[in-house]
Tab-separated table of C-alpha atoms in Angstrom:
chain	number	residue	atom	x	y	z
A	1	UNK	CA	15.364	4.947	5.179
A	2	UNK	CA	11.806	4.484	6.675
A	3	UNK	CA	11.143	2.291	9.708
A	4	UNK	CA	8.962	-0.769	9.234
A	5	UNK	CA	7.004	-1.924	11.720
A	6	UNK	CA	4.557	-4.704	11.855
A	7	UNK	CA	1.342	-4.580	14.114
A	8	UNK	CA	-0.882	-7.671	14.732
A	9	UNK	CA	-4.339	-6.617	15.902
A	10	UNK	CA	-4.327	-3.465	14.229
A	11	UNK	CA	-7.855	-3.545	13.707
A	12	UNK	CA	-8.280	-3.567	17.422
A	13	UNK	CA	-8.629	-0.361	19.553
A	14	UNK	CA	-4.675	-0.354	20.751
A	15	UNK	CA	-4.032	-1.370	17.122
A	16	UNK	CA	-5.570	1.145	15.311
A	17	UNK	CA	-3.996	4.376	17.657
A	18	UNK	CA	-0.317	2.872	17.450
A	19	UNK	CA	-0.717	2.945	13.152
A	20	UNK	CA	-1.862	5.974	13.591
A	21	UNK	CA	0.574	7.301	15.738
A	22	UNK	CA	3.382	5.364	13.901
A	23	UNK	CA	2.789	6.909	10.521
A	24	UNK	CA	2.838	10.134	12.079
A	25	UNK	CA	6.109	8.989	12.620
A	26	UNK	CA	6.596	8.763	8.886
A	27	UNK	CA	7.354	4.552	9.757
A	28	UNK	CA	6.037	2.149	6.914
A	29	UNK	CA	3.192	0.063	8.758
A	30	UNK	CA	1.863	-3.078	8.087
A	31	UNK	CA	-0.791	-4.814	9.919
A	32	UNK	CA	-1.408	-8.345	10.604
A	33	UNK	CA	-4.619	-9.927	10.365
A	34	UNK	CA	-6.006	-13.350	10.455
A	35	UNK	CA	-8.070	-14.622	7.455
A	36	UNK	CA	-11.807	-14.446	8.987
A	37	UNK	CA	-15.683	-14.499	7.215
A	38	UNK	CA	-16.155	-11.035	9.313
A	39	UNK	CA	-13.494	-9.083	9.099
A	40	UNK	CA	-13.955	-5.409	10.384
A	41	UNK	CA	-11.845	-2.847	9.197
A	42	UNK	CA	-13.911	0.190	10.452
A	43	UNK	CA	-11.327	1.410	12.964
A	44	UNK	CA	-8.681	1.775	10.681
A	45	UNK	CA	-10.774	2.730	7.417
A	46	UNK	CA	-9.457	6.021	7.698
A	47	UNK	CA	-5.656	5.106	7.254
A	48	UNK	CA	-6.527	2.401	5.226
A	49	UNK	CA	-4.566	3.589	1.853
A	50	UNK	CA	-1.523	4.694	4.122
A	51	UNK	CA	-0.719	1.041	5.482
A	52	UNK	CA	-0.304	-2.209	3.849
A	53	UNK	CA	-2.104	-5.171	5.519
A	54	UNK	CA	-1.253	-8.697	5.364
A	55	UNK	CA	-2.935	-12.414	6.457
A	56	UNK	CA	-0.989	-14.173	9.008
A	57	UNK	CA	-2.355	-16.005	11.687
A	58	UNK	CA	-1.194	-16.519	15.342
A	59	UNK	CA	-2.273	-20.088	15.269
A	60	UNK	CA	-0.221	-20.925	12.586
A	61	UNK	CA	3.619	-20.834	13.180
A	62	UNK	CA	4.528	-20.782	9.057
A	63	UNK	CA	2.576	-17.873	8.062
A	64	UNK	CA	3.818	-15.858	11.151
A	65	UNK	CA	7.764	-16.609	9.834
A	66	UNK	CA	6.818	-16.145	6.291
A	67	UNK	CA	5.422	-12.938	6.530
A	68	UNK	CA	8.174	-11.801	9.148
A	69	UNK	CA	10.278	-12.577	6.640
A	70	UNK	CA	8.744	-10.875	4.017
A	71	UNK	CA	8.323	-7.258	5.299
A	72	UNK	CA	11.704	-7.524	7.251
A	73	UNK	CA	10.531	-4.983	10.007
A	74	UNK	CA	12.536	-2.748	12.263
A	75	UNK	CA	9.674	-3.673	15.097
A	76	UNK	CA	7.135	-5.841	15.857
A	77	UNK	CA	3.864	-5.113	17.931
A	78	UNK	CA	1.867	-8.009	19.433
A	79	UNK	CA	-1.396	-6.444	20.287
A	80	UNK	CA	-3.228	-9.826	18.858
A	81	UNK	CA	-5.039	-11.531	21.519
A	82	UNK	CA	-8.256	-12.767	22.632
A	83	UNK	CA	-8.791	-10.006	24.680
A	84	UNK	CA	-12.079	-9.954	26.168
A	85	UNK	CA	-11.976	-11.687	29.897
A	86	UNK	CA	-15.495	-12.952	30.152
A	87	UNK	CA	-15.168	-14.509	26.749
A	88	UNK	CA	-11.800	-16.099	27.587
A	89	UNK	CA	-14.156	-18.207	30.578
A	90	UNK	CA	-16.035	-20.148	27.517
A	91	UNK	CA	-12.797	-20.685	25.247
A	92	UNK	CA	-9.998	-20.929	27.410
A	93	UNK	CA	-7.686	-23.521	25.440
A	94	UNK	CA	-7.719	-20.951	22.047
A	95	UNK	CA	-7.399	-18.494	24.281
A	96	UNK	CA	-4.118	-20.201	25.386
A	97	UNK	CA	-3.177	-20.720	22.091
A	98	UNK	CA	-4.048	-16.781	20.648
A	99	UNK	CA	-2.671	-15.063	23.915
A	100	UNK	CA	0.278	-17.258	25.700
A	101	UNK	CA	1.479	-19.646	22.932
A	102	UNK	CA	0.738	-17.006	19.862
A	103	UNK	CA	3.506	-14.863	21.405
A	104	UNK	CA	5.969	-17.727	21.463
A	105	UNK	CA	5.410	-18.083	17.668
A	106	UNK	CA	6.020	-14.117	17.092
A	107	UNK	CA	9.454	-14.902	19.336
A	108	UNK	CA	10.836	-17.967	17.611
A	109	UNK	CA	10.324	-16.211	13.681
A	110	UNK	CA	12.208	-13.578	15.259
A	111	UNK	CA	14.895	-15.512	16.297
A	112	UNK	CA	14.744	-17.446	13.601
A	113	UNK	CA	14.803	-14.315	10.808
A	114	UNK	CA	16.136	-11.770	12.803
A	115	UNK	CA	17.042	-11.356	16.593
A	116	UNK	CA	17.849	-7.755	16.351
A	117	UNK	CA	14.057	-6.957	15.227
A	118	UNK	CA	12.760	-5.439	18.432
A	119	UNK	CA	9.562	-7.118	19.611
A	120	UNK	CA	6.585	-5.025	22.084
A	121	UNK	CA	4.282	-7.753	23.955
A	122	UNK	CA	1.037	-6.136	25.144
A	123	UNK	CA	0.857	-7.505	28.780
A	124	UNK	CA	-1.885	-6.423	31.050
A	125	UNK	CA	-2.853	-5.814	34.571
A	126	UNK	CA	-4.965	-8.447	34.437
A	127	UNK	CA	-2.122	-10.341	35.404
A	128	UNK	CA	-2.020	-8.712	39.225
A	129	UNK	CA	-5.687	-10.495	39.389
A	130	UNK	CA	-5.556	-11.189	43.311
A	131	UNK	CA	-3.484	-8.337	43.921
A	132	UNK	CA	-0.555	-8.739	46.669
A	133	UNK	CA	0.013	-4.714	47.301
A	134	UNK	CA	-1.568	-1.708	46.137
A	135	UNK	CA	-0.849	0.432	43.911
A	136	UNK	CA	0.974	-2.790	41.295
A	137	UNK	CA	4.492	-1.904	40.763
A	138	UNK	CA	6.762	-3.596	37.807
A	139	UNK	CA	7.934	-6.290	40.959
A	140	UNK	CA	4.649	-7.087	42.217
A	141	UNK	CA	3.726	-10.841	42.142
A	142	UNK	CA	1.418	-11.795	39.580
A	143	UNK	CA	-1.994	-13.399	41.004
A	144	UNK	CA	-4.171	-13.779	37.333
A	145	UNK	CA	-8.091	-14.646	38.114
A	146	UNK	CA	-9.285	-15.531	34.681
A	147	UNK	CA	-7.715	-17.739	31.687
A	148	UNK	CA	-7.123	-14.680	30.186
A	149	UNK	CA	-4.704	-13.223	32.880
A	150	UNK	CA	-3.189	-16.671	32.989
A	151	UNK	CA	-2.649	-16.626	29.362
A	152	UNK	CA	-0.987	-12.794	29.315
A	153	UNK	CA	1.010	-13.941	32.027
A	154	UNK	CA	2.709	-16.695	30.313
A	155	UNK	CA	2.955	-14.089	26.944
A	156	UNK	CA	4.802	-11.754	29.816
A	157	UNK	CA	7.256	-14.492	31.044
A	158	UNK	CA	8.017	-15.738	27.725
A	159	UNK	CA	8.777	-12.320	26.428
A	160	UNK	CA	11.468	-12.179	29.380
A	161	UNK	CA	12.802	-16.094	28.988
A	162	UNK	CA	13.360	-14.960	24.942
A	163	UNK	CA	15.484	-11.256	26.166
A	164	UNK	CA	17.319	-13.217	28.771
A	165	UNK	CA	17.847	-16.443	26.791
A	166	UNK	CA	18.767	-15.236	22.982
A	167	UNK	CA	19.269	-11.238	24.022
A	168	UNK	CA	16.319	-10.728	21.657
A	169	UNK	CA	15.046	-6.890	22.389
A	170	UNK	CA	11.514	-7.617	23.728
A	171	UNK	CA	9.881	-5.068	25.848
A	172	UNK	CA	6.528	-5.982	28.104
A	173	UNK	CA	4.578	-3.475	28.657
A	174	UNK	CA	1.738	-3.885	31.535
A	175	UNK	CA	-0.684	-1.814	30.221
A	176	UNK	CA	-3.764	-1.711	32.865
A	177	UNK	CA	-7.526	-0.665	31.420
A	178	UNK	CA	-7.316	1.841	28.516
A	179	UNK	CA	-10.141	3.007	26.714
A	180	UNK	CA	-11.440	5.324	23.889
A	181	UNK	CA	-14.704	5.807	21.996
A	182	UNK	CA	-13.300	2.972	19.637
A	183	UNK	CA	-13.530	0.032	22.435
A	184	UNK	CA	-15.057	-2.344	21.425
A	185	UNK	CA	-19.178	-2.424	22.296
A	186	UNK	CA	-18.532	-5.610	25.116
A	187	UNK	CA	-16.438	-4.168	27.492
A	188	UNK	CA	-17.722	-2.557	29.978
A	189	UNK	CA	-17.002	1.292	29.639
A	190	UNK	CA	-18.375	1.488	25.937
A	191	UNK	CA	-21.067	-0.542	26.805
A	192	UNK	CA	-21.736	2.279	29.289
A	193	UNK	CA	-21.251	5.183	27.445
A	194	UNK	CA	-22.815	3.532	24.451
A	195	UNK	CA	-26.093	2.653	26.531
A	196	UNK	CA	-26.323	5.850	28.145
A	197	UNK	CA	-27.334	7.392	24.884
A	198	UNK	CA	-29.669	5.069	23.864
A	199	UNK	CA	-31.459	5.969	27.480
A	200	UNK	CA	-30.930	9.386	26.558
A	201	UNK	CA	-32.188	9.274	23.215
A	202	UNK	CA	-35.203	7.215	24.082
A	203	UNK	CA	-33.822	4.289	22.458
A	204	UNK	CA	-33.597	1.721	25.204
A	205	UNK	CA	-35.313	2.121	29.269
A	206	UNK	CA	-32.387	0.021	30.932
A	207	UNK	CA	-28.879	-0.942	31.526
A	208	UNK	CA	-28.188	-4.474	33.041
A	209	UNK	CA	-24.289	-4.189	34.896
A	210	UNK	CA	-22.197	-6.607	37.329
A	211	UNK	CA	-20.506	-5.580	40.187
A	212	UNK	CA	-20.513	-1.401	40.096
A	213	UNK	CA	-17.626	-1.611	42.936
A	214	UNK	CA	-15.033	-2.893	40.548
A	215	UNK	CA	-12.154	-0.477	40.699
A	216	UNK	CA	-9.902	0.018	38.028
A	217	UNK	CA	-6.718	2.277	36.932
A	218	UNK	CA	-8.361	3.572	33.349
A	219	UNK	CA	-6.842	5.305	30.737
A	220	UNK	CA	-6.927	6.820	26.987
A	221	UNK	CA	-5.726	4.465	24.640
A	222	UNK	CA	-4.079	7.011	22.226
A	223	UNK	CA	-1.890	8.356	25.542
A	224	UNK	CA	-0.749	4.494	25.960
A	225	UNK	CA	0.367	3.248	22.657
A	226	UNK	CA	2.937	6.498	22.652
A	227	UNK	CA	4.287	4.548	26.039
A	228	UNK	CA	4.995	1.101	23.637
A	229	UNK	CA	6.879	3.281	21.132
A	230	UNK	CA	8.864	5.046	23.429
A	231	UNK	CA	9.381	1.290	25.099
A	232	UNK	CA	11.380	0.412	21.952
A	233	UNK	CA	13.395	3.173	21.453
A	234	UNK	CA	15.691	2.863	24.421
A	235	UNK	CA	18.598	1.623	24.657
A	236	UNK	CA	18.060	-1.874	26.647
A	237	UNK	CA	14.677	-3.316	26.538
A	238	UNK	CA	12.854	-3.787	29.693
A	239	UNK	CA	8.783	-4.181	31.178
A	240	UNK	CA	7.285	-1.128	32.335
A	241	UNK	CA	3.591	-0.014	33.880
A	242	UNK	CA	1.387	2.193	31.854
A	243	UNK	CA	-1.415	3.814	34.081
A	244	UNK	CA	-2.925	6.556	35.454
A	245	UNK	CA	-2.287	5.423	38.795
A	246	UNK	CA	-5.585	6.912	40.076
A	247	UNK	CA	-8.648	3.915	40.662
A	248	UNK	CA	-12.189	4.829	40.138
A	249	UNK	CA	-15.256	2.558	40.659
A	250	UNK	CA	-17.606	1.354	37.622
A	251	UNK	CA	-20.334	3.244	39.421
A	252	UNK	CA	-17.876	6.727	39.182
A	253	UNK	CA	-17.775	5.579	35.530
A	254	UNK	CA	-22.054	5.071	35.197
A	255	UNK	CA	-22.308	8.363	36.991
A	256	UNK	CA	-20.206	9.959	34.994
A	257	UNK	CA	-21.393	8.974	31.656
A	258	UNK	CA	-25.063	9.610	33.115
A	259	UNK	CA	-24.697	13.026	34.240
A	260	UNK	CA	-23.029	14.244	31.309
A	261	UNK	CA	-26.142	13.154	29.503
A	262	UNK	CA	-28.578	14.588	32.530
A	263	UNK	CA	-29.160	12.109	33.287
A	264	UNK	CA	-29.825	10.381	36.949
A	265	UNK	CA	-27.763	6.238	36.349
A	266	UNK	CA	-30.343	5.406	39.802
A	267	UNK	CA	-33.261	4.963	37.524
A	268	UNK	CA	-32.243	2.932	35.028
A	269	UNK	CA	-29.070	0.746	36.391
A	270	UNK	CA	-29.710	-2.130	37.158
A	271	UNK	CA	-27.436	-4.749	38.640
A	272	UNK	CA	-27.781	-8.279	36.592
A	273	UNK	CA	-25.924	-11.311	37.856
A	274	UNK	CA	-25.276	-12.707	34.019
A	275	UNK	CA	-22.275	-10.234	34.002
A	276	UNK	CA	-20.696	-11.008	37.540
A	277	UNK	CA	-17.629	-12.963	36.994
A	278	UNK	CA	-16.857	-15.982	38.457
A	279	UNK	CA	-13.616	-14.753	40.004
A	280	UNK	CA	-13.695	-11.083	40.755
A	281	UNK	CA	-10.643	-8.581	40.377
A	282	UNK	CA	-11.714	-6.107	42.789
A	283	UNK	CA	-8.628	-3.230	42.865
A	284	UNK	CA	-6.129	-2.509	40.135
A	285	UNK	CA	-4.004	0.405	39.974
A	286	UNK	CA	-0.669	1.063	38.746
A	287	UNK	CA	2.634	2.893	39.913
A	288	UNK	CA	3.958	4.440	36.351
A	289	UNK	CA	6.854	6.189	38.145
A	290	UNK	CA	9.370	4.159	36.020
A	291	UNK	CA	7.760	4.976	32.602
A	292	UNK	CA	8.069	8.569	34.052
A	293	UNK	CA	11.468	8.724	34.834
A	294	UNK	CA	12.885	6.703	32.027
A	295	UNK	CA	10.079	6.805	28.927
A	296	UNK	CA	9.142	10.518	30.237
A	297	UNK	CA	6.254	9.428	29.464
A	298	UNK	CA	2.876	10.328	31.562
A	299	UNK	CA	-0.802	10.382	31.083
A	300	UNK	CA	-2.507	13.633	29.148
A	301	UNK	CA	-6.515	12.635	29.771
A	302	UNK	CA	-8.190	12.657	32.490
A	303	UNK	CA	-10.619	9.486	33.547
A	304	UNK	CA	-13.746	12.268	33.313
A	305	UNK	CA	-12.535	13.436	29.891
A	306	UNK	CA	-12.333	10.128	28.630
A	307	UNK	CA	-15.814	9.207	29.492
A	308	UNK	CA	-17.110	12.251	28.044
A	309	UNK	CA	-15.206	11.854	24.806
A	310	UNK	CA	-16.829	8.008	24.878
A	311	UNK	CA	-20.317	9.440	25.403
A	312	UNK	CA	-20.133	12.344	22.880
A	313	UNK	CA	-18.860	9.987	20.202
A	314	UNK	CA	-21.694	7.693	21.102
A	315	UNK	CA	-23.990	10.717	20.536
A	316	UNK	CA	-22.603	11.113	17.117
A	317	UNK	CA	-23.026	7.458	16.300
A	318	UNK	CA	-26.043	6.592	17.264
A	319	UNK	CA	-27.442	9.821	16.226
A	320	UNK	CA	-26.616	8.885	12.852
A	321	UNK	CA	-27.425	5.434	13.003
A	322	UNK	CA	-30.846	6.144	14.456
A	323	UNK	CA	-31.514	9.251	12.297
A	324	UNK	CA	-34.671	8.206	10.560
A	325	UNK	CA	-36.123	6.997	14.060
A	326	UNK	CA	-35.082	10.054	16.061
């Protein structure tokens, strides 16, 4: 019999990887999405005919149980969030509601259908915030500096209060910055790699950043959605770290993404204090040693390879998207 497994944000970056990986897997997938004017499918138009999606929303506790109850699956994946810090500044109550109390929902239509569904609850290292030691191990107090982190860190606790309190199998796992050339155009590495090109290609003169000294642990995205599988296939559930555990500096990532292009980032960087945030999280980086020695599970691309693969993908894109103007 095939395992089922249920994915909410599966049109997201994280979400579209873990299908992939999944069916690889030969599991049945279903993804979760919210009934929305713009929905955007492109990351997962590829796999499209291989999965079966379904409306839910994490707002709304009913159509969370209903659908639970409906596909019955083995696991559960709760990439859904409002996942985009600055953003979670100018709508921090529904970002409360999407990213803390959206996970109690997923938890109590467990319990309610079926405790022995194992449940994966995508916290981040955006919870460390303020950090209290360096690098962030699994015991390191959490210090969040945005609603966001506040929010993940209240999905994080709740995960643990449901395993502890109705020995429900839910695994946290703190992912910290993963990316890929399907991140999302906002954030700040595919805004990079993304503007880079234009520069290169003649399409734009500028790039307006925040604070360049911002150091963070970054990752591939495909490497860390194997690490939330393997989270649910041992035998006790626990939290584990999923990084690189190396730190590198927005400006290593501009300088990267620049000189792969031939670029020189000096000329057309330019710092712009729209995109400073109003609590910084200077330092993040992660100790994986216990996904190591108990997921064997460790990191296969390299921070320099994963800028390159943003910036050639960019290439492709935009050279195709431009291709009457270029």
């Amino acid at each position: 019999m095939k395992k089922r497994a249920l994915i909410t944000g599966i049109t997201g970056q994280d979400g579209s990887y873990l299908a992939e990986f999944l069916l690889e897997k030969d599991y049945e997938v279903y993804g979760m999405v919210r009934r929305s004017s713009m929905e955007r499918f492109d990351r997962i138009d590829h796999i499209k005919d291989k999965i079966e999606i379904k409306q839910a929303d994490l707002l709304d506790q009913f159509s969370i149980t209903k659908l639970i109850d409906e596909i019955r699956p083995h696991e559960i994946y709760n990439l859904a969030a409002m996942s985009f810090v600055p953003t979670s500044w100018n709508q921090p109550v529904l970002t409360a509601e999407f990213t803390a109390i959206g996970v109690t929902r997923m938890l109590e239509a467990i319990r309610y259908i079926d405790p022995k569904i194992k449940f994966y609850q995508a916290s981040s290292s955006e919870m460390f915030g303020k950090v209290k030691e360096i690098p962030q191990t699994e015991k390191t107090p959490f210090h969040p500096r945005s609603p966001y982190g506040v929010a993940k860190v209240y999905g994080h606790w709740i995960t643990i209060n449901y395993r502890e309190s109705y020995d429900i199998f839910g695994c946290s796992g703190i992912l910290f910055n993963h990316e890929s050339p399907r991140r999302g155009i906002e954030f700040v590495t595919r805004k990079i790699s993304y503007n880079a090109v234009k520069i290169k290609l003649g399409l734009s003169k500028e790039l307006g950043l925040g604070n360049l000294d911002a150091k963070r642990d970054w990752g591939f995205a495909g490497d860390y959605v194997k690490a939330m599988w393997l989270m649910l296939q041992q035998d006790k559930p626990d939290d584990f770290i999923i990084s690189t555990g190396k730190t590198h500096s927005v400006r290593d990532l501009v300088d990267i993404a620049f000189s792969h292009l031939d670029l020189d980032y000096k000329k057309y960087v330019k710092k712009d204090k729209r995109f400073f945030r109003p609590a910084e999280v200077d330092l993040l980086i992660g100790d994986h040693s216990k996904a190591k020695n108990e997921l064997n599970w460790e990191p296969e691309v390299s921070f320099e390879e994963l800028v390159k693969m943003m910036v050639d993908a960019d290439m492709e894109l935009l050279k195709k998207e431009y291709a009457d103007e270029l």
